[in-house]
CSV table of C-alpha atoms and ligand atoms in Angstrom, one decimal:
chain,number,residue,atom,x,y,z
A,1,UNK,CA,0.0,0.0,0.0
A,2,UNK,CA,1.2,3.7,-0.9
A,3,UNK,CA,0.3,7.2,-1.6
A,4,UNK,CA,-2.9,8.1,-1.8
A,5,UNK,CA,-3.9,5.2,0.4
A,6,UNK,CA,-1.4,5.4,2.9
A,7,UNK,CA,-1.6,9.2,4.2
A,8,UNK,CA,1.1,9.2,7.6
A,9,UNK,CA,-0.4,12.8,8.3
A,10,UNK,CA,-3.8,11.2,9.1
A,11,UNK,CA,-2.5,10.1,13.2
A,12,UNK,CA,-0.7,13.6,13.0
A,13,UNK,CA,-3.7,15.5,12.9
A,14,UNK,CA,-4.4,16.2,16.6
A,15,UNK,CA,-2.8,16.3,20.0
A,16,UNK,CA,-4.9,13.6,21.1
A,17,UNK,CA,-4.1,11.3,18.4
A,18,UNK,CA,-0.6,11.6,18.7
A,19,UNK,CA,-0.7,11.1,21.9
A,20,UNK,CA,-2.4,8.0,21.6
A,21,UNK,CA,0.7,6.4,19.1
A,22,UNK,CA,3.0,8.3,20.8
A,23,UNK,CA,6.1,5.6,21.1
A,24,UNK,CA,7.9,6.9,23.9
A,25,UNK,CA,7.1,8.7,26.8
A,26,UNK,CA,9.2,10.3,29.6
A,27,UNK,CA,8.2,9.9,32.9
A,28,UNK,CA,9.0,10.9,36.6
A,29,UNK,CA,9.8,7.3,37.5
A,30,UNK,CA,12.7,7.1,34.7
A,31,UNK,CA,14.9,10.0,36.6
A,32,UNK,CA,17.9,10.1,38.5
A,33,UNK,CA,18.4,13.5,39.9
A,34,UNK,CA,22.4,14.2,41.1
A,35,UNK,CA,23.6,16.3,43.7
A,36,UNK,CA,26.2,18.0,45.2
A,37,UNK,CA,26.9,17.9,49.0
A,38,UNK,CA,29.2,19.9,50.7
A,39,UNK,CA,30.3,20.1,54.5
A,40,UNK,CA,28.7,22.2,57.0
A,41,UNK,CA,24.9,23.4,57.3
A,42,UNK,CA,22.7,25.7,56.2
A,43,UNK,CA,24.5,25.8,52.6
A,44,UNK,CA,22.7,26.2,49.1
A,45,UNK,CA,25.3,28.0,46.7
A,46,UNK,CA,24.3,28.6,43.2
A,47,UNK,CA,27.0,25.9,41.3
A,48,UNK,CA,28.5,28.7,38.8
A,49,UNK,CA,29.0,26.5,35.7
A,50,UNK,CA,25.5,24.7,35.4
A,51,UNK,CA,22.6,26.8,36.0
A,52,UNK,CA,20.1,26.0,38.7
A,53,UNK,CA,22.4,23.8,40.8
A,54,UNK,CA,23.6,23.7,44.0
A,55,UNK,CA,26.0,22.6,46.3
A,56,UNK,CA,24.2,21.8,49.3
A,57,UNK,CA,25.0,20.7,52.8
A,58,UNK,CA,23.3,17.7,54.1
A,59,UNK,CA,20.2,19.4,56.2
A,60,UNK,CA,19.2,21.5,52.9
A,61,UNK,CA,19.9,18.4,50.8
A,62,UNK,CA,17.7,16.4,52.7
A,63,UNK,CA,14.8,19.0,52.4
A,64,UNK,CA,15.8,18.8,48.9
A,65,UNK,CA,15.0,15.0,48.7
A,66,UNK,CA,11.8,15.0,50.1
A,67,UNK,CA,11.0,17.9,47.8
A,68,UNK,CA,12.3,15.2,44.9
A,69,UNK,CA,10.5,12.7,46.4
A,70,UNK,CA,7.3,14.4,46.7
A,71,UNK,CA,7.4,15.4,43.1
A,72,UNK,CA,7.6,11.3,42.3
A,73,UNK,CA,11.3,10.9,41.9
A,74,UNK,CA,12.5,7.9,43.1
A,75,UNK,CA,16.1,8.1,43.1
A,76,UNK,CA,19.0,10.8,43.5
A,77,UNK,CA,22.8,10.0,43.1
A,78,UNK,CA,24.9,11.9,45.3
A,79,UNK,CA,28.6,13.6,44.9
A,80,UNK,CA,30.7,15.1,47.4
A,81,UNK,CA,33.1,17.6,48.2
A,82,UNK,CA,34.9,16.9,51.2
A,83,UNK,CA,36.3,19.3,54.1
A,84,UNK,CA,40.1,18.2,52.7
A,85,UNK,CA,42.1,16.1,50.2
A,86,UNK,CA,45.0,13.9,50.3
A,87,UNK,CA,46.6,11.7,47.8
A,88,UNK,CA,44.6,8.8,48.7
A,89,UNK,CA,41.2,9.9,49.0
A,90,UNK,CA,41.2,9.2,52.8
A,91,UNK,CA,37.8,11.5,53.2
A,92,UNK,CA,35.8,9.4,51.0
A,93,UNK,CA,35.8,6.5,53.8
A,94,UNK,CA,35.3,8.2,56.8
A,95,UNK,CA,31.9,6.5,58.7
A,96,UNK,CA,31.2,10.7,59.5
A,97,UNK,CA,32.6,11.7,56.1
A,98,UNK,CA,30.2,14.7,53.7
A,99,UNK,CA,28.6,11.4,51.8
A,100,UNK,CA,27.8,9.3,54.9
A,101,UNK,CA,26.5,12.2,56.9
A,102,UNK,CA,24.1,13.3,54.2
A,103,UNK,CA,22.9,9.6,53.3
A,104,UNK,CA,21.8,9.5,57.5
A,105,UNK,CA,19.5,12.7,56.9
A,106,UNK,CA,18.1,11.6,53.5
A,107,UNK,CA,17.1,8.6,54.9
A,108,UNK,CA,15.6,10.3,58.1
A,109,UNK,CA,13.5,12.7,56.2
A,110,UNK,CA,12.6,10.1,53.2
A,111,UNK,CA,13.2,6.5,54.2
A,112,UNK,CA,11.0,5.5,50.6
A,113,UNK,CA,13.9,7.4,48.3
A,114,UNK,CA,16.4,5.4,46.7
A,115,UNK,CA,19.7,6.8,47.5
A,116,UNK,CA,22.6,6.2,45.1
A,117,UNK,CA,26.2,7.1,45.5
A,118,UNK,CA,28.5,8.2,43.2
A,119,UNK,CA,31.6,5.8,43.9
A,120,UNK,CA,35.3,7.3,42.7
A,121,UNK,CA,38.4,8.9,44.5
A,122,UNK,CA,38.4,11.7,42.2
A,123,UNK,CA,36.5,14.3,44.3
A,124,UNK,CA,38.9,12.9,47.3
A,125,UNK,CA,42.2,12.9,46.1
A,126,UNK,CA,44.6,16.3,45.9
A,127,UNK,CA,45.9,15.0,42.7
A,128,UNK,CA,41.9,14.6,40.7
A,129,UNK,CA,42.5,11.3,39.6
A,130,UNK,CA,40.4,8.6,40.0
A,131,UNK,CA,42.6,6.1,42.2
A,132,UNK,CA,46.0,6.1,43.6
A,133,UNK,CA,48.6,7.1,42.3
A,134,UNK,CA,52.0,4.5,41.2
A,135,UNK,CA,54.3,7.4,39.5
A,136,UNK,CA,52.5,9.2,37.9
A,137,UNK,CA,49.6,6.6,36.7
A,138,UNK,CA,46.7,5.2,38.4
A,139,UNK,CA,47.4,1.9,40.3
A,140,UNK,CA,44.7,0.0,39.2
A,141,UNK,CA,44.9,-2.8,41.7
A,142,UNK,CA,45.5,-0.4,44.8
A,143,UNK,CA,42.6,1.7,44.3
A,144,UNK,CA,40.1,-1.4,44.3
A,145,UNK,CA,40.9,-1.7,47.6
A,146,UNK,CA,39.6,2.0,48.4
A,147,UNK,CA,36.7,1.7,46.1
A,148,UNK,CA,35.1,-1.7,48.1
A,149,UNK,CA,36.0,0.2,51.4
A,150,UNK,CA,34.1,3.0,50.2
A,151,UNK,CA,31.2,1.4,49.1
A,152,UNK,CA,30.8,-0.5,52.1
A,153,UNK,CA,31.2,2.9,54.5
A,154,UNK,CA,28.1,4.3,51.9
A,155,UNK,CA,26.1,1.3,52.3
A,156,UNK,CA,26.4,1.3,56.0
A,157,UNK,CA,25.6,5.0,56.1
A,158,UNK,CA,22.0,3.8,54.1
A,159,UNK,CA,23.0,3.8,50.7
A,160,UNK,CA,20.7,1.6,48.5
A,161,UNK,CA,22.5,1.3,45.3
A,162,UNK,CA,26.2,2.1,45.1
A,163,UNK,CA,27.5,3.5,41.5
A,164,UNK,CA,31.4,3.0,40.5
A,165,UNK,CA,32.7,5.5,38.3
A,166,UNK,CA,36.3,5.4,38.8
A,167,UNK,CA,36.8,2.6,35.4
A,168,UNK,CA,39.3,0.2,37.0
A,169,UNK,CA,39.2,-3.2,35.7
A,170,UNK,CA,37.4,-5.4,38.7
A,171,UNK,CA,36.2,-2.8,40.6
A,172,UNK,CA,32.7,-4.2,40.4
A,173,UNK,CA,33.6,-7.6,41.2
A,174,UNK,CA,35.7,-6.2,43.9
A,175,UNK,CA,32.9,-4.4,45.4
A,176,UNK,CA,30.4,-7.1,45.3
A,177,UNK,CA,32.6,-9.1,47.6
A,178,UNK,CA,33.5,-6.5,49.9
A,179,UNK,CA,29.5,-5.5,50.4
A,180,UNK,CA,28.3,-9.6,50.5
A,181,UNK,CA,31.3,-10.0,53.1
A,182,UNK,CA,29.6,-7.3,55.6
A,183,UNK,CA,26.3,-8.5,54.9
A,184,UNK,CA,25.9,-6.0,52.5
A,185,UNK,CA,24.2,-8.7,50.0
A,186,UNK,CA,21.0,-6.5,49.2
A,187,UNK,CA,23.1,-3.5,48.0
A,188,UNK,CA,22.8,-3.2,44.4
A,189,UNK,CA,25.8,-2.4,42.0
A,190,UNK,CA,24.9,0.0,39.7
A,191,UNK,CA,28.4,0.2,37.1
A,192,UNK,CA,29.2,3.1,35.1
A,193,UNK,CA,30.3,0.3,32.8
A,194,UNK,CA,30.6,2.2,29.4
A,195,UNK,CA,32.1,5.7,30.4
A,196,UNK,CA,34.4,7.8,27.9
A,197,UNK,CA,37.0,10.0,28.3
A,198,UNK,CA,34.4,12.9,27.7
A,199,UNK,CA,34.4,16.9,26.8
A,200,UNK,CA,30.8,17.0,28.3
A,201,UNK,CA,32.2,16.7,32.0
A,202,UNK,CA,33.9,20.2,31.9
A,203,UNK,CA,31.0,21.6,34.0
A,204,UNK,CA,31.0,18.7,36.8
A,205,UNK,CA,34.5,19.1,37.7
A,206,UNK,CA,34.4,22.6,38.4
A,207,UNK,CA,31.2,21.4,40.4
A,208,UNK,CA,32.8,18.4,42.0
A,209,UNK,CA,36.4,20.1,42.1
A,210,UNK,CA,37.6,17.0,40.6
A,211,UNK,CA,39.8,18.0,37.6
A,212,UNK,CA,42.6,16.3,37.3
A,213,UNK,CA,46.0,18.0,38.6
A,214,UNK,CA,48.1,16.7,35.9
A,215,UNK,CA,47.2,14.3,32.8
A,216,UNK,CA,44.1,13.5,31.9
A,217,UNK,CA,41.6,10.5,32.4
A,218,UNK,CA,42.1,8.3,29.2
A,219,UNK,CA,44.0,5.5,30.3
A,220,UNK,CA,41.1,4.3,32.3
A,221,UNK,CA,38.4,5.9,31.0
A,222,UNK,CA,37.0,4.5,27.6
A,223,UNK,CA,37.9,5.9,24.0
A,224,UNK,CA,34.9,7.8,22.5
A,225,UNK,CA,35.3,6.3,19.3
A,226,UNK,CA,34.9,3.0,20.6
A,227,UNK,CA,31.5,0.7,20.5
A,228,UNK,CA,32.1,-2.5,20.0
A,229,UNK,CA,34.5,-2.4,23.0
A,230,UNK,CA,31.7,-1.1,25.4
A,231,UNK,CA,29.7,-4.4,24.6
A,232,UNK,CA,32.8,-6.0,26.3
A,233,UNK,CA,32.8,-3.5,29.5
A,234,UNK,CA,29.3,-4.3,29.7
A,235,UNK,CA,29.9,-8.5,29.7
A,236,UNK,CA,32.6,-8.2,32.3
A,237,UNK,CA,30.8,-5.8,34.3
A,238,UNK,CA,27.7,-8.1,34.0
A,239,UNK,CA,30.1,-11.2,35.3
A,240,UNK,CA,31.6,-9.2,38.0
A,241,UNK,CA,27.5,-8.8,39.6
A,242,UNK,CA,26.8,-5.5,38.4
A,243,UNK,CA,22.9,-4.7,38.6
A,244,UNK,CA,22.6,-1.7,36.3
A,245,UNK,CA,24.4,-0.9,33.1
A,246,UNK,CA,25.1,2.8,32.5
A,247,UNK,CA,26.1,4.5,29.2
A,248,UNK,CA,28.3,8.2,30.0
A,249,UNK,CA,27.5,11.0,28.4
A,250,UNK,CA,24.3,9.8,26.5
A,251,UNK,CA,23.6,12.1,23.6
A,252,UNK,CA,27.0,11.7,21.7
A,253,UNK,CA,26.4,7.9,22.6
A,254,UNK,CA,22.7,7.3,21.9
A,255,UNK,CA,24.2,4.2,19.3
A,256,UNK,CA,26.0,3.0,22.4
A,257,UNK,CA,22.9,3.1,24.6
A,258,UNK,CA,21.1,1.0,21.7
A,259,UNK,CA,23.6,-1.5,20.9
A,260,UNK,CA,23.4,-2.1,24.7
A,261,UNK,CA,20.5,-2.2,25.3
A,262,UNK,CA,20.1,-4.9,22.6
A,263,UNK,CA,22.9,-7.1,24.1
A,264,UNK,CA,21.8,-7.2,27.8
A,265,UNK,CA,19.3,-8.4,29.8
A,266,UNK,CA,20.3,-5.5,33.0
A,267,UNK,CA,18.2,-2.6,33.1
A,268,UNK,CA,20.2,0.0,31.3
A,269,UNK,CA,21.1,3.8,32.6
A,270,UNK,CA,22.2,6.7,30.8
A,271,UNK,CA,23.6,10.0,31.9
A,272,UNK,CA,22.9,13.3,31.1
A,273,UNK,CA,26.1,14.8,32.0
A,274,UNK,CA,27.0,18.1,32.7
A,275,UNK,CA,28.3,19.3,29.5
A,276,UNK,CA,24.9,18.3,27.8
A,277,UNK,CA,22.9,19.9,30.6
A,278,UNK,CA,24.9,23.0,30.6
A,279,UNK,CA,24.6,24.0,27.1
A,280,UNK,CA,21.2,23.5,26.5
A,281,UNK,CA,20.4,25.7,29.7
A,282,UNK,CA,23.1,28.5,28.2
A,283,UNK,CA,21.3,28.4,24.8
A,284,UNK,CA,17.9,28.8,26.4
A,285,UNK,CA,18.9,31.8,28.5
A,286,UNK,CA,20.5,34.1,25.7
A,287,UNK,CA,16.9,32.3,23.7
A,288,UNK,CA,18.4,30.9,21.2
A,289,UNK,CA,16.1,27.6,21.9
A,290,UNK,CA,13.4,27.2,23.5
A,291,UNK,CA,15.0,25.1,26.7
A,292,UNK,CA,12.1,23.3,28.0
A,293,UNK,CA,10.9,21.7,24.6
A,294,UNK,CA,14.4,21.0,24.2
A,295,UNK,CA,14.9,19.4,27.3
A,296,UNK,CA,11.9,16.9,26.9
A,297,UNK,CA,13.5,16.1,23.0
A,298,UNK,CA,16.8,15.4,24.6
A,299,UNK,CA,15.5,13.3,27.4
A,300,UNK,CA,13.4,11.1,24.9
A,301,UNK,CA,16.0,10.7,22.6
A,302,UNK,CA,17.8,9.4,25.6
A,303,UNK,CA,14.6,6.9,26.4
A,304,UNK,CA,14.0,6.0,22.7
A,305,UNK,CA,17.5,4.8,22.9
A,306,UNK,CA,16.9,2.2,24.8
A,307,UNK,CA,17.5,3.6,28.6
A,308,UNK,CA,15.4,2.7,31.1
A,309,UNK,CA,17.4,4.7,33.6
A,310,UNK,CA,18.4,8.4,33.0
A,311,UNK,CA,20.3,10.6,35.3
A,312,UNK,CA,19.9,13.9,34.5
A,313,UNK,CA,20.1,17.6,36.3
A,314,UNK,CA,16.7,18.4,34.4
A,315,UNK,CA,15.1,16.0,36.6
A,316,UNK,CA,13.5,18.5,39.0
A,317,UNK,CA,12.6,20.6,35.9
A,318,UNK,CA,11.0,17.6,33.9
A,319,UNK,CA,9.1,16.3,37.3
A,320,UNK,CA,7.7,19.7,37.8
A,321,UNK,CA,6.1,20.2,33.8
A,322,UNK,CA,4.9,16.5,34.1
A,323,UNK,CA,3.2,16.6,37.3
A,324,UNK,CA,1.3,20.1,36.4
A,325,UNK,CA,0.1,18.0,32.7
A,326,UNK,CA,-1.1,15.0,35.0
B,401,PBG,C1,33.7,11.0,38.7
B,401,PBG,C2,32.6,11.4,37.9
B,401,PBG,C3,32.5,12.3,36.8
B,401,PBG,C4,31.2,12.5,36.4
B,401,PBG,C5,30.5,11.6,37.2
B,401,PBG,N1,31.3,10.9,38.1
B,401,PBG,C6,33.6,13.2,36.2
B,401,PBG,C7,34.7,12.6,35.5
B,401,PBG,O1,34.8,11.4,35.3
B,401,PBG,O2,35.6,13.4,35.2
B,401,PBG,C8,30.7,13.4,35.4
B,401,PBG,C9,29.3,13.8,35.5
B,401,PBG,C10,28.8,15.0,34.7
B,401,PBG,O3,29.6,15.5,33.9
B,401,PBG,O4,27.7,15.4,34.9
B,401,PBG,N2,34.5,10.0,38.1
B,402,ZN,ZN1,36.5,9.9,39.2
């Protein structure tokens, strides 16, 4: 059948009928909102390189939450910026550390939230790298060590889902052990198993204070023009006990997303990263776009992709259009 039979304009005629073969559709219970926690109380500082973010100490993040919360958002991811560094990270597993205190208030104020953490030394370490340091490169084996430590000090603070970023080889097998040996067995893994050595994080570091003091990340991070090699992150991350698959950033990697999502049965997660969020929100104040119908294109693009999961800073934004629709 053809032209003048078939006529594809006919189920684009009105809102209604469009919405009814509408193939995707965002919603509340596919976000992941991250945040920044910094020591002390009382704090909510404007984060300078992405628009309409904060860093937040853990009594105004955990009124933050149960705003999230109430708004239908089941899940934030959490990154901090500790009182001091030192070349190991020592901060980051400290049972009173910024993390661990803030994960004790979430939990107070919204026991139902799903609390993720952001796993990697980065933010910890005076050097920005993500592990250890052996000469002047990252000591793979060492920092496992600190990672599994780390995620057990999260999941005793109430963590529900802990989230490696770092990319060294075994960390999520490493981390499974560590939590199942502390009777940690219920504390999901969720790996940031396909992440590249990215552009789009430019706005994070100067949010996280995490750029690195010398190098750059891309002997453990992956090599953006890389695919079929993220189908093998994803196998050994799978064997190691990871949970949840992520994809990092999404939009230049919406081909990555698919092929994943095509050759595993783990939910999949994407991230909006910082880079992505930052521009669109730049381009819509000097209104060069209209940022709220771009925002809702960018995040289904991300879903039609084949992520069940997206973490994205829009998630507040997007919650708040959807709930006044419903
Ligand atoms: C830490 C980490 C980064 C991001 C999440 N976890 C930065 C990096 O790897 O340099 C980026 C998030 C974003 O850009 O929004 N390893
Ligand atoms: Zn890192």
């Amino acid at each position: 059948m053809e032209f003048p039979l078939v006529r594809k304009r006919r189920l684009r005629r009105t809102e209604t009928i469009r919405r009814m073969v509408r193939e995707t559709k965002l919603s509340v219970d596919d976000l992941v909102a991250p945040l920044f926690i910094v020591p002390g109380s009382n704090i909510k500082k404007p984060i300078s390189s992405m628009p309409e973010q904060y860093h937040l100490s853990a009594d105004t993040v955990s009124r933050e939450c149960a705003e999230l919360f109430d708004l239908g958002i089941p899940a934030v991811i959490l990154f901090g910026i500790p009182e001091s560094k030192d070349e190991t990270g020592s901060q980051a597993i400290k049972s009173d550390g910024v993390i661990q205190n803030a994960i004790r208030e979430i939990k107070k104020s919204s026991p139902g939230l799903t609390v993720i953490t952001d796993i990697c030394l980065c933010e910890y370490t005076s050097h920005g790298h993500c592990g250890v340091l052996k000469e002047k490169d990252v000591d793979n084996d060492a920092t496992l060590e600190l990672l599994a430590k780390m995620a057990i000090s999260h999941a005793e603070a109430g963590a529900d889902i802990v989230a490696p970023s770092d990319m060294m080889d075994g960390r999520v097998g490493a981390i499974r052990e560590a939590l199942d040996a502390n009777n940690l067995e219920n504390i999901a893994i969720m790996s940031y198993a396909a992440k590249y050595a990215s552009a789009y994080y430019g706005p994070f570091r100067e949010a996280a204070d995490s750029t690195p003091q010398f190098g750059d990340r891309r002997t453990y991070q992956m090599d953006p023009p890389n695919a079929r090699e993220a189908l093998h992150e994803i196998q050994l991350d799978e064997s190691e006990g990871a949970d949840i698959v992520m994809v990092k950033p999404a939009l230049a990697y919406l081909d990555i997303i698919r092929q994943i999502r095509d050759n595993t049965l783990l939910p999949v997660a994407a991230y909006n990263v910082s880079g992505e969020y930052s521009m669109i929100m730049h381009a819509a104040e000097k209104g060069l776009i209209d940022g709220d119908r771009v925002m809702i294109e960018t995040l289904t693009s991300i879903k039609r992709a084949g992520a069940e999961i997206i973490l994205s800073y829009f998630a507040r934004r997007i919650s708040e259009m959807l709930g006044n629709k419903g």
